[in-house]
Short mmCIF file of C-alpha atoms and ligand atoms in Angstrom, two decimals:
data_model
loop_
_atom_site.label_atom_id
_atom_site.label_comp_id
_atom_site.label_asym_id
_atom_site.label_seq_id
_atom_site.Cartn_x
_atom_site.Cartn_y
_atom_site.Cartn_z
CA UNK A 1 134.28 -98.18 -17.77
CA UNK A 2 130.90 -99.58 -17.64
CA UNK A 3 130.40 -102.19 -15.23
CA UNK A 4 128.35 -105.13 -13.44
CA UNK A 5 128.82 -105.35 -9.92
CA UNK A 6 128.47 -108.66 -7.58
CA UNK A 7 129.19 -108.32 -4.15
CA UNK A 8 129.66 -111.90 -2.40
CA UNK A 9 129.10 -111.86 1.76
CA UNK A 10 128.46 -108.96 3.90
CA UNK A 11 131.61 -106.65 3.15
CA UNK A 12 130.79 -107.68 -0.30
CA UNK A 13 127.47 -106.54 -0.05
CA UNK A 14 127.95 -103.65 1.43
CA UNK A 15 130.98 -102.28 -0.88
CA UNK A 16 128.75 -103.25 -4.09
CA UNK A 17 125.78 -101.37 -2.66
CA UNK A 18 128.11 -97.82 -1.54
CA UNK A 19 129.64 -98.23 -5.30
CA UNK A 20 126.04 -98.25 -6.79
CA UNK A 21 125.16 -95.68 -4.64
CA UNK A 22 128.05 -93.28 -5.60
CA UNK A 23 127.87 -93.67 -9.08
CA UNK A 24 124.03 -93.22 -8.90
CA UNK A 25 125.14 -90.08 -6.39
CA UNK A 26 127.11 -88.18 -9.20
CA UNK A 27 125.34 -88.97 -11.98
CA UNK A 28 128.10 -91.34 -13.50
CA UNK A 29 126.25 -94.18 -14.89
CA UNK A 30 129.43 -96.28 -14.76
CA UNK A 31 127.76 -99.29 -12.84
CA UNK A 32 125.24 -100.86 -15.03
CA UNK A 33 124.03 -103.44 -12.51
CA UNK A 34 124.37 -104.59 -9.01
CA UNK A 35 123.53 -107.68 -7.21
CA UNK A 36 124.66 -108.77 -3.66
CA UNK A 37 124.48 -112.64 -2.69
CA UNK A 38 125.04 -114.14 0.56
CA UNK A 39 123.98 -117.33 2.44
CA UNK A 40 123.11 -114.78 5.87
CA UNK A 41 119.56 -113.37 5.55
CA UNK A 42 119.84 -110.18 7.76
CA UNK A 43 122.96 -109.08 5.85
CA UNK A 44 120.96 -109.16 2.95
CA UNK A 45 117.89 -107.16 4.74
CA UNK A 46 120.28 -104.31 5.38
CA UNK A 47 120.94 -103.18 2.05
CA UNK A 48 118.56 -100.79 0.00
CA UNK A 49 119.65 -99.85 -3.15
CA UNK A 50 121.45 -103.27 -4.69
CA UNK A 51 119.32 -106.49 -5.36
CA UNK A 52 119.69 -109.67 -3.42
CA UNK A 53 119.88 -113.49 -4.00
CA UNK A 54 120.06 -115.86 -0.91
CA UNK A 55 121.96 -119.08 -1.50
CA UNK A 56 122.47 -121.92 0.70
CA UNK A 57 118.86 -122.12 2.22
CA UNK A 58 118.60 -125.52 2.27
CA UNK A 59 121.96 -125.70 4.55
CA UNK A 60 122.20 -122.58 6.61
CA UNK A 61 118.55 -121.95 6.06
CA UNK A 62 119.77 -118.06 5.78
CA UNK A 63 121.91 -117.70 8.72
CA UNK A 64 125.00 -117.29 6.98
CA UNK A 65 128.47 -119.62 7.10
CA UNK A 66 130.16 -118.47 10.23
CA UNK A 67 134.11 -118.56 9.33
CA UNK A 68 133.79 -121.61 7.49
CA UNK A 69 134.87 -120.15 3.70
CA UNK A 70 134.68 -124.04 2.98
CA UNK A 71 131.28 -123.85 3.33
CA UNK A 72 130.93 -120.56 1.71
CA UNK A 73 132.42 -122.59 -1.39
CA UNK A 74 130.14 -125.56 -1.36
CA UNK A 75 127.08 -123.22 -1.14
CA UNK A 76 128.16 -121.53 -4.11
CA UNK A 77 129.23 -124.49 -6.38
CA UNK A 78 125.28 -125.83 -5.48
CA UNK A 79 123.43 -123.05 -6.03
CA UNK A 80 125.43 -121.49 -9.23
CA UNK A 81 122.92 -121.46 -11.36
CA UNK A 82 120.04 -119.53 -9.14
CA UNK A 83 122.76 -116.96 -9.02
CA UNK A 84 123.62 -117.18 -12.43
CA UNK A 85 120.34 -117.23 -13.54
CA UNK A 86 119.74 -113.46 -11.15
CA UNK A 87 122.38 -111.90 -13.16
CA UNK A 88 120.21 -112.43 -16.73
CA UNK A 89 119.82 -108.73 -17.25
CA UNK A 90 122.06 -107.21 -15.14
CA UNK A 91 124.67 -108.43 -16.62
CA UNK A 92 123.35 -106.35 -19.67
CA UNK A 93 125.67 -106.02 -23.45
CA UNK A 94 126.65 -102.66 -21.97
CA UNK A 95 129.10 -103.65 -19.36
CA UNK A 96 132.63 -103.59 -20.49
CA UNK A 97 134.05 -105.75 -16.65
CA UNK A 98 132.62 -108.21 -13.83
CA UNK A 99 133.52 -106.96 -10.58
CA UNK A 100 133.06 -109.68 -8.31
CA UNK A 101 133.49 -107.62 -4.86
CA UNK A 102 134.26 -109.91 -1.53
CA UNK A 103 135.53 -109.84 2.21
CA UNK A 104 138.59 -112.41 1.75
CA UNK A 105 138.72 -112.99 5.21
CA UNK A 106 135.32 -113.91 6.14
CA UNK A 107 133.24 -116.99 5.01
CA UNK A 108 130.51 -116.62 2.45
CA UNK A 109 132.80 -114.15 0.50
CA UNK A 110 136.07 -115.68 0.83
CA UNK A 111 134.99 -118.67 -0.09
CA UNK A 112 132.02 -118.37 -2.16
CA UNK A 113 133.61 -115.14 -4.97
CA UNK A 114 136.32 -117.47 -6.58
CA UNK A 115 133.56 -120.10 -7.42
CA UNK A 116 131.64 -116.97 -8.73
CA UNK A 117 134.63 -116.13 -10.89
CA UNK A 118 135.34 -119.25 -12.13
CA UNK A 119 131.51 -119.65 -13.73
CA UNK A 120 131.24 -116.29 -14.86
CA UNK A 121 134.52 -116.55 -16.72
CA UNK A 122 132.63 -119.57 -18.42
CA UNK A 123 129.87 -117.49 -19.44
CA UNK A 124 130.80 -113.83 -20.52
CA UNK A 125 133.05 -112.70 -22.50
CA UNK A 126 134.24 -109.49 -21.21
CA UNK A 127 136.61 -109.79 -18.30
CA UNK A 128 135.85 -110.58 -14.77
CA UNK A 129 137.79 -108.66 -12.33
CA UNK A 130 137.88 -109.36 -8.61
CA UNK A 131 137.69 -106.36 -5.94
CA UNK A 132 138.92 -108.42 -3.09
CA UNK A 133 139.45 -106.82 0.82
CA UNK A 134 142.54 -108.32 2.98
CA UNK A 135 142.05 -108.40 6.71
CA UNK A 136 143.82 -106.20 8.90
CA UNK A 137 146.76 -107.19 10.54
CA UNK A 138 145.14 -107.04 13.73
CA UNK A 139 141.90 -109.51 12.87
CA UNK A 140 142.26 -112.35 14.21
CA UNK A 141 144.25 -115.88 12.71
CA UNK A 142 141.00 -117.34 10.78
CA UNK A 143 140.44 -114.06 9.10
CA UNK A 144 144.32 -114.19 7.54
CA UNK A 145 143.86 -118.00 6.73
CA UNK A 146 140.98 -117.80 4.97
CA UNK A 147 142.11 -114.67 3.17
CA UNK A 148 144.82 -116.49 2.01
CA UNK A 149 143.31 -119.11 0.69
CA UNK A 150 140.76 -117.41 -0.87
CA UNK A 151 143.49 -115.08 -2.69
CA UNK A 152 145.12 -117.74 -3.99
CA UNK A 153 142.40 -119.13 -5.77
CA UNK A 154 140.89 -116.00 -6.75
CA UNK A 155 143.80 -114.59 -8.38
CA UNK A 156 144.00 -117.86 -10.28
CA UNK A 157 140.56 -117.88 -11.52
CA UNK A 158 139.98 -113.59 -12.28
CA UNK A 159 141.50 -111.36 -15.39
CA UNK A 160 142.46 -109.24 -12.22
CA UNK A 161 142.10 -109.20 -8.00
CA UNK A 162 142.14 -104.98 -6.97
CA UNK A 163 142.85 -105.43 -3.72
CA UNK A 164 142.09 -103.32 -0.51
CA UNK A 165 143.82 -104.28 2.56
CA UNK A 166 141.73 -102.79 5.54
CA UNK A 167 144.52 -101.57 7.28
CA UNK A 168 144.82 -99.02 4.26
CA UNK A 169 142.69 -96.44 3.94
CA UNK A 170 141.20 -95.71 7.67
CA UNK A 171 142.48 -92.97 9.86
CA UNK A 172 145.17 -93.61 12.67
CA UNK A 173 144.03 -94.78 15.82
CA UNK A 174 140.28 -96.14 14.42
CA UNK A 175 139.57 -99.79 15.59
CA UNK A 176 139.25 -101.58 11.91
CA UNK A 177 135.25 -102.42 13.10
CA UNK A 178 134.89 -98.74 13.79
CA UNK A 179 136.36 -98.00 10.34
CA UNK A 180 134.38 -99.87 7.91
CA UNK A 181 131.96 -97.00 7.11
CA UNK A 182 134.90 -94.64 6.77
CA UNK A 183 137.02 -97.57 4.39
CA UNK A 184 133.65 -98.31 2.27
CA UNK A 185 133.30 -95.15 1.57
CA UNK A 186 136.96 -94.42 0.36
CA UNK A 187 136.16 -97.47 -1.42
CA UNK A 188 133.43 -96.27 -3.19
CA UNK A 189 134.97 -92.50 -3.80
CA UNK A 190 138.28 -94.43 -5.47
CA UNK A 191 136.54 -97.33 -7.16
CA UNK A 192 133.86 -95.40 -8.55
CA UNK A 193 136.16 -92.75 -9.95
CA UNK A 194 137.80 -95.52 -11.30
CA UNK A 195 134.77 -96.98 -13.31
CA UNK A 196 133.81 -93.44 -14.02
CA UNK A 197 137.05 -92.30 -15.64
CA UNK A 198 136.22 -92.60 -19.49
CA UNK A 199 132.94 -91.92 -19.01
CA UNK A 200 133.39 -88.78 -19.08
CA UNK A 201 130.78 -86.85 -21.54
CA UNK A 202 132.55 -83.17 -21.30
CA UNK A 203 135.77 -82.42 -22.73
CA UNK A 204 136.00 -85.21 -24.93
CA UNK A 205 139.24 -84.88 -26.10
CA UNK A 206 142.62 -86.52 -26.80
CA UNK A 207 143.94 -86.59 -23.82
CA UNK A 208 140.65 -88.06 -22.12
CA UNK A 209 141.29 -91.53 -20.34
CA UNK A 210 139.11 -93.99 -21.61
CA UNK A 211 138.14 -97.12 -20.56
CA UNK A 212 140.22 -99.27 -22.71
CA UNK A 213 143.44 -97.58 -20.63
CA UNK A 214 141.94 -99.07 -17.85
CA UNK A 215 140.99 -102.37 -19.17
CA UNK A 216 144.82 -102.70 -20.69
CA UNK A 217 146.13 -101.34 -17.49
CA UNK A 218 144.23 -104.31 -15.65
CA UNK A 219 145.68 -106.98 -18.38
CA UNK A 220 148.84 -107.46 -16.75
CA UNK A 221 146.53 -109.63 -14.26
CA UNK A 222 147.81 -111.31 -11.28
CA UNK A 223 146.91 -108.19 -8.10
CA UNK A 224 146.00 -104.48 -9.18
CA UNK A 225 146.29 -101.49 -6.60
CA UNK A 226 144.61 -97.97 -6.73
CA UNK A 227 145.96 -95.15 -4.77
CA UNK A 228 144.25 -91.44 -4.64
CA UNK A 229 145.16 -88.48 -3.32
CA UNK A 230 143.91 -85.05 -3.94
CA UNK A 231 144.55 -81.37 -2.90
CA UNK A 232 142.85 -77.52 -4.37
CA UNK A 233 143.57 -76.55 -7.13
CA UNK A 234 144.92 -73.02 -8.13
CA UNK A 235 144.51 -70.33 -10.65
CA UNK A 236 147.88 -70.20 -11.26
CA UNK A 237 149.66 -72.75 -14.17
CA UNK A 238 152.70 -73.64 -12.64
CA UNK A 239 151.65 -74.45 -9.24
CA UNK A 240 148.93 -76.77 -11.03
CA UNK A 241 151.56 -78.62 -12.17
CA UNK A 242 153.63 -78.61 -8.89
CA UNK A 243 150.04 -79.70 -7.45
CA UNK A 244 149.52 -82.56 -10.27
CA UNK A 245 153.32 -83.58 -8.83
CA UNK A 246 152.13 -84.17 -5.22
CA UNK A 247 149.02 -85.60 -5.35
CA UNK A 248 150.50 -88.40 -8.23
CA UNK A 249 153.43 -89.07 -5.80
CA UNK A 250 150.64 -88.81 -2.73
CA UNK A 251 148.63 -91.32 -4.67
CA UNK A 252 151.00 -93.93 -4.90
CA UNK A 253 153.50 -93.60 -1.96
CA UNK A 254 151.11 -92.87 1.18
CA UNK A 255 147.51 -93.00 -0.78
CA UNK A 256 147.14 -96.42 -1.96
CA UNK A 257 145.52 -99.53 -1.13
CA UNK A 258 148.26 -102.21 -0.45
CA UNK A 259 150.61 -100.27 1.39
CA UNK A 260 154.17 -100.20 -0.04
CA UNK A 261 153.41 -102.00 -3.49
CA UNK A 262 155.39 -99.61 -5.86
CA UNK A 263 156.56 -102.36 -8.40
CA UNK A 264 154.12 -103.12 -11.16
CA UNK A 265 153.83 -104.23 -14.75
CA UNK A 266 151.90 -102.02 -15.57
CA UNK A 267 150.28 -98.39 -14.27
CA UNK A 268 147.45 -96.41 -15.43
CA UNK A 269 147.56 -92.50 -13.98
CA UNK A 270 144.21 -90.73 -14.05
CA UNK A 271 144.31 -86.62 -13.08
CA UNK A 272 141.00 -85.73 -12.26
CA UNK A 273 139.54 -82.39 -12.06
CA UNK A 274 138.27 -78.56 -14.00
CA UNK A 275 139.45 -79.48 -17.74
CA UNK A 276 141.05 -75.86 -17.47
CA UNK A 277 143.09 -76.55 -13.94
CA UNK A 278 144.20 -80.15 -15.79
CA UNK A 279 148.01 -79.11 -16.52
CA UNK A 280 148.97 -81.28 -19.23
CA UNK A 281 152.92 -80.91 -18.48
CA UNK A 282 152.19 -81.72 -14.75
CA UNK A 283 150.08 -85.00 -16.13
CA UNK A 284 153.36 -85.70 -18.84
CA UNK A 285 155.33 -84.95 -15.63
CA UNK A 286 153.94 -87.41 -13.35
CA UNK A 287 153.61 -90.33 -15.34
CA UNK A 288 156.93 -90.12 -16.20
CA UNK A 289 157.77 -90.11 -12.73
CA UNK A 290 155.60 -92.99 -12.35
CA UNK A 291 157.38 -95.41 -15.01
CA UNK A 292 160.17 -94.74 -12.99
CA UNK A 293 158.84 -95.81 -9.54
CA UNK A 294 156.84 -98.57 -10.33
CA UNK A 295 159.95 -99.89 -13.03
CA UNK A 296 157.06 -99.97 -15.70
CA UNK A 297 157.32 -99.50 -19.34
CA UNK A 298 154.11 -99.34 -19.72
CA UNK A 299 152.63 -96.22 -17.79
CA UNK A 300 149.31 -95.02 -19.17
CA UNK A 301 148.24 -91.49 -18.17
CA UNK A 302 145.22 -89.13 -19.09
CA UNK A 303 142.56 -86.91 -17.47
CA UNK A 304 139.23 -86.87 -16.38
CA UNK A 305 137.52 -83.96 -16.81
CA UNK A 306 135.40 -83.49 -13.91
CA UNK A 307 133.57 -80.17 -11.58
CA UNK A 308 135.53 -79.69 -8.66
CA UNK A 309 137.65 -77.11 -6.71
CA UNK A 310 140.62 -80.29 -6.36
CA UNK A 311 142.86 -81.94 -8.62
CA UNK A 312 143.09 -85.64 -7.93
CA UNK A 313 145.51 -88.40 -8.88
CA UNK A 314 144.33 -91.87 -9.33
CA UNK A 315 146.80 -94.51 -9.50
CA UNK A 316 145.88 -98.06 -10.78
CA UNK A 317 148.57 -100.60 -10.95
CA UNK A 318 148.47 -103.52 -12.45
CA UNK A 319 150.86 -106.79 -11.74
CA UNK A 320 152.08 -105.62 -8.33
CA UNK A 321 151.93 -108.87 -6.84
CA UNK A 322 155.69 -108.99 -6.16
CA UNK A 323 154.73 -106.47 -3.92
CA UNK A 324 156.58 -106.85 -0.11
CA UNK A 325 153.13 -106.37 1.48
CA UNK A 326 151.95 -109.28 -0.83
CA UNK A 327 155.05 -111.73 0.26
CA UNK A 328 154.23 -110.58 4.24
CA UNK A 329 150.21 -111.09 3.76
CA UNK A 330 150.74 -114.59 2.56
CA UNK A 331 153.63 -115.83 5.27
CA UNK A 332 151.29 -114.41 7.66
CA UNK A 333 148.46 -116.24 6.15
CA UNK A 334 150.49 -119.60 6.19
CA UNK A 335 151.58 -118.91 9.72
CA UNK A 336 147.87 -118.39 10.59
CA UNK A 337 147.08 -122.07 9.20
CA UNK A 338 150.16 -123.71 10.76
CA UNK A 339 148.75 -122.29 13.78
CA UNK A 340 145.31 -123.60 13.30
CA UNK A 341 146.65 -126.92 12.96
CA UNK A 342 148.76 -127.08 15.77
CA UNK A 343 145.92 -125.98 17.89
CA UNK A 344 143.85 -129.06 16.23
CA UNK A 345 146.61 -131.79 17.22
CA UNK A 346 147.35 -130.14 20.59
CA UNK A 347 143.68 -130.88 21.35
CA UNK A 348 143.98 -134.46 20.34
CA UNK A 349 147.29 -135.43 22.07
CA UNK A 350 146.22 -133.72 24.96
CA UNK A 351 143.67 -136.71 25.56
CA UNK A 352 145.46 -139.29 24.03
CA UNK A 353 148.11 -140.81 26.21
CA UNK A 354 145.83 -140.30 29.20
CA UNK A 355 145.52 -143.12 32.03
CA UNK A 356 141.34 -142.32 31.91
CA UNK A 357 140.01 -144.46 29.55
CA UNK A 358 137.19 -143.38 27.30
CA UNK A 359 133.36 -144.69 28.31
CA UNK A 360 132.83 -146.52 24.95
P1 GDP B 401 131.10 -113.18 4.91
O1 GDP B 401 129.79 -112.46 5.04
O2 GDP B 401 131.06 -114.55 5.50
O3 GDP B 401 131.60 -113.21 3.53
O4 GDP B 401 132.17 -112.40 5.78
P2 GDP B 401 132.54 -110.85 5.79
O5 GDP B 401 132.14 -110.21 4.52
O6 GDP B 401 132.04 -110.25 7.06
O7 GDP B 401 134.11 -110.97 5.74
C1 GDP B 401 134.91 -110.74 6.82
C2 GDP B 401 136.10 -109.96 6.36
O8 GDP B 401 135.64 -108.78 5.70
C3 GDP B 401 136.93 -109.49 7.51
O9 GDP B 401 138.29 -109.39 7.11
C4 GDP B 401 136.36 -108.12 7.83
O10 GDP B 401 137.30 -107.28 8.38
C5 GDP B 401 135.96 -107.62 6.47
N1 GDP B 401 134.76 -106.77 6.50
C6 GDP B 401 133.53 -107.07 6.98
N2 GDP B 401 132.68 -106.05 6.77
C7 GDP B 401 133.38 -105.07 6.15
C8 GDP B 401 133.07 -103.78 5.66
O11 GDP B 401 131.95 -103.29 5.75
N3 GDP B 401 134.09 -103.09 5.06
C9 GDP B 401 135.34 -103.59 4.94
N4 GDP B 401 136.26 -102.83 4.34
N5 GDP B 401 135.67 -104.80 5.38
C10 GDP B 401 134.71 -105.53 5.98
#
């Protein structure tokens, strides 16, 4: 799937530019252009291989929004067209999605990539997809408001939100700080195989996934999920298809990235790996397996033929957002807020029946 990339913020930024990089990395050519926008200068500084547009200069004057995701949405509503106007060109006839990418929790992402939806929707025709992170559970009570704010209105506004919640894909006992590199770069791996998957130039053949299974896949809208898990692959048939088994279940069960979401409209399976290793009864195998977890009648599955030792399983699901995790993210989100506001009036009636009397 060929696709346009705008990364909103600093996770934004830095997911978009790891994506370019990996697709530029394996010669996929799936990512057709990238841009990263931002109201913080520095963040903006940091990245190499993506181009930039600052927005907001004449408010932050380039040092970014803090927490304040209000702000993050003003900024962008103002200077729309300036970013709009960066995208002529890389936005190019060959790009079959809009992957808005964005830190929910933070400010210049969470608040500024739903505004970016909204316009783009406006001016392209090809769907505009959100790839949206959740805060961990352990960031702190801003991070979960804002996140759920943001989701709210992004999932309104996209074809699609793929979500990542960063308590997903980092290893047990890493600090969530600690374990951005590691989650980027899963992000990347996953994402990009995503795009990549029906761009596949060898083996063109029936069974190839192509892009449109991913695109239909995503048409269920409301939240998507990926999951991935891989293991080596063997000379022998029948254990390729025991192997094809695993990872698939791997994938979705323990591999994905909103822990626990196993309903879904709909479900798009993806084995990746040698054409000859591919077992096509292990792929007929696992996706029927899959309509029956996920409840789904519609569960697309295909390979991608691909040079590697592995087999891999990519799950993308599409319409999970009846999800359990979903339902907990959002009480915790609205707990967050009621929190914030109680903090807000305890500050007020803590002065307010007092014998001092103010100066003026
Ligand atoms: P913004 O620049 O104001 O949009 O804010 P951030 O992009 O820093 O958003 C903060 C949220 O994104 C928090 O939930 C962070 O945990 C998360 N975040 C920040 N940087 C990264 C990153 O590099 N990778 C991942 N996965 N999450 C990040």
């Amino acid at each position: 799937m060929k696709v346009a990339l705008i990364g909103v913020g600093q996770a934004g930024g830095k997911v978009t530019e790891r994506l370019a990089r990996f697709d530029a990395d394996m010669g996929f050519g799936a990512v057709r252009g990238a841009l990263a926008v931002n109201s913080a200068k520095p963040d903006l500084q940091s990245l190499q291989v993506v181009d930039t547009q600052l927005i907001g200069a004449d408010r932050v004057n380039g040092h970014g929004v803090g927490g304040d995701n209000e702000l993050g949405t003003e900024i962008m509503q103002s200077d729309i067209q300036q970013v709009l106007g960066s995208l002529d060109g890389r936005v190019t006839s060959s790009a079959e999605g809009i992957f808005v990418v964005a830190g929910l929790g933070g400010g210049t992402g969470s608040g500024g990539a739903p505004v970016l939806v909204h316009h783009l929707q406006q001016v392209y025709d090809v769907p505009v997809y959100a790839l949206g992170v959740l805060p961990g559970r352990n960031e702190g009570a801003l991070y979960q408001a804002n996140a759920g704010r943001s989701l709210k209105t992004i999932v309104r506004e996209a074809d699609a939100t793929l979500l990542i919640d960063n308590d997903a894909w980092h290893e047990q006992g890493e600090s969530v700080e600690g374990a951005f590199e590691t989650i980027n770069e899963k992000i990347a791996r996953r994402v990009g195989l995503l795009f990549a998957s029906g761009e596949a130039v060898e083996g063109v053949g029936e069974s190839v996934v192509d892009s449109s299974e991913v695109i239909n896949t995503l048409r269920s809208g409301g939240i998507a999920t990926l999951g991935y898990a891989s293991e080596i692959a063997s000379d022998d048939s029948a254990e390729n298809i025991r192997t094809a088994m695993t990872v698939s279940r791997q994938a979705l069960l323990t591999g994905t990235s909103l822990p626990d979401a196993t309903t879904a409209d709909s479900a798009l399976l993806v084995i990746a790996g040698d054409p000859e290793k591919i077992p096509r009864k292990g792929v007929e195998k696992s996706r029927r397996w899959l309509e029956d977890e996920t409840g789904s009648m519609q569960v697309r599955g295909g390979d991608f033929p691909l040079e590697s030792d592995r087999l891999g399983a990519l799950v993308l699901l599409g319409g999970a957002e009846r999800s359990a995790r979903i339902q907990e993210f959002m009480e915790r989100a609205r707990e967050a807020k009621r929190e914030q506001e109680r903090e807000e009036t305890d500050h007020v009636e803590q002065f307010s029946d007092d014998r001092l009397e103010n100066l003026f």
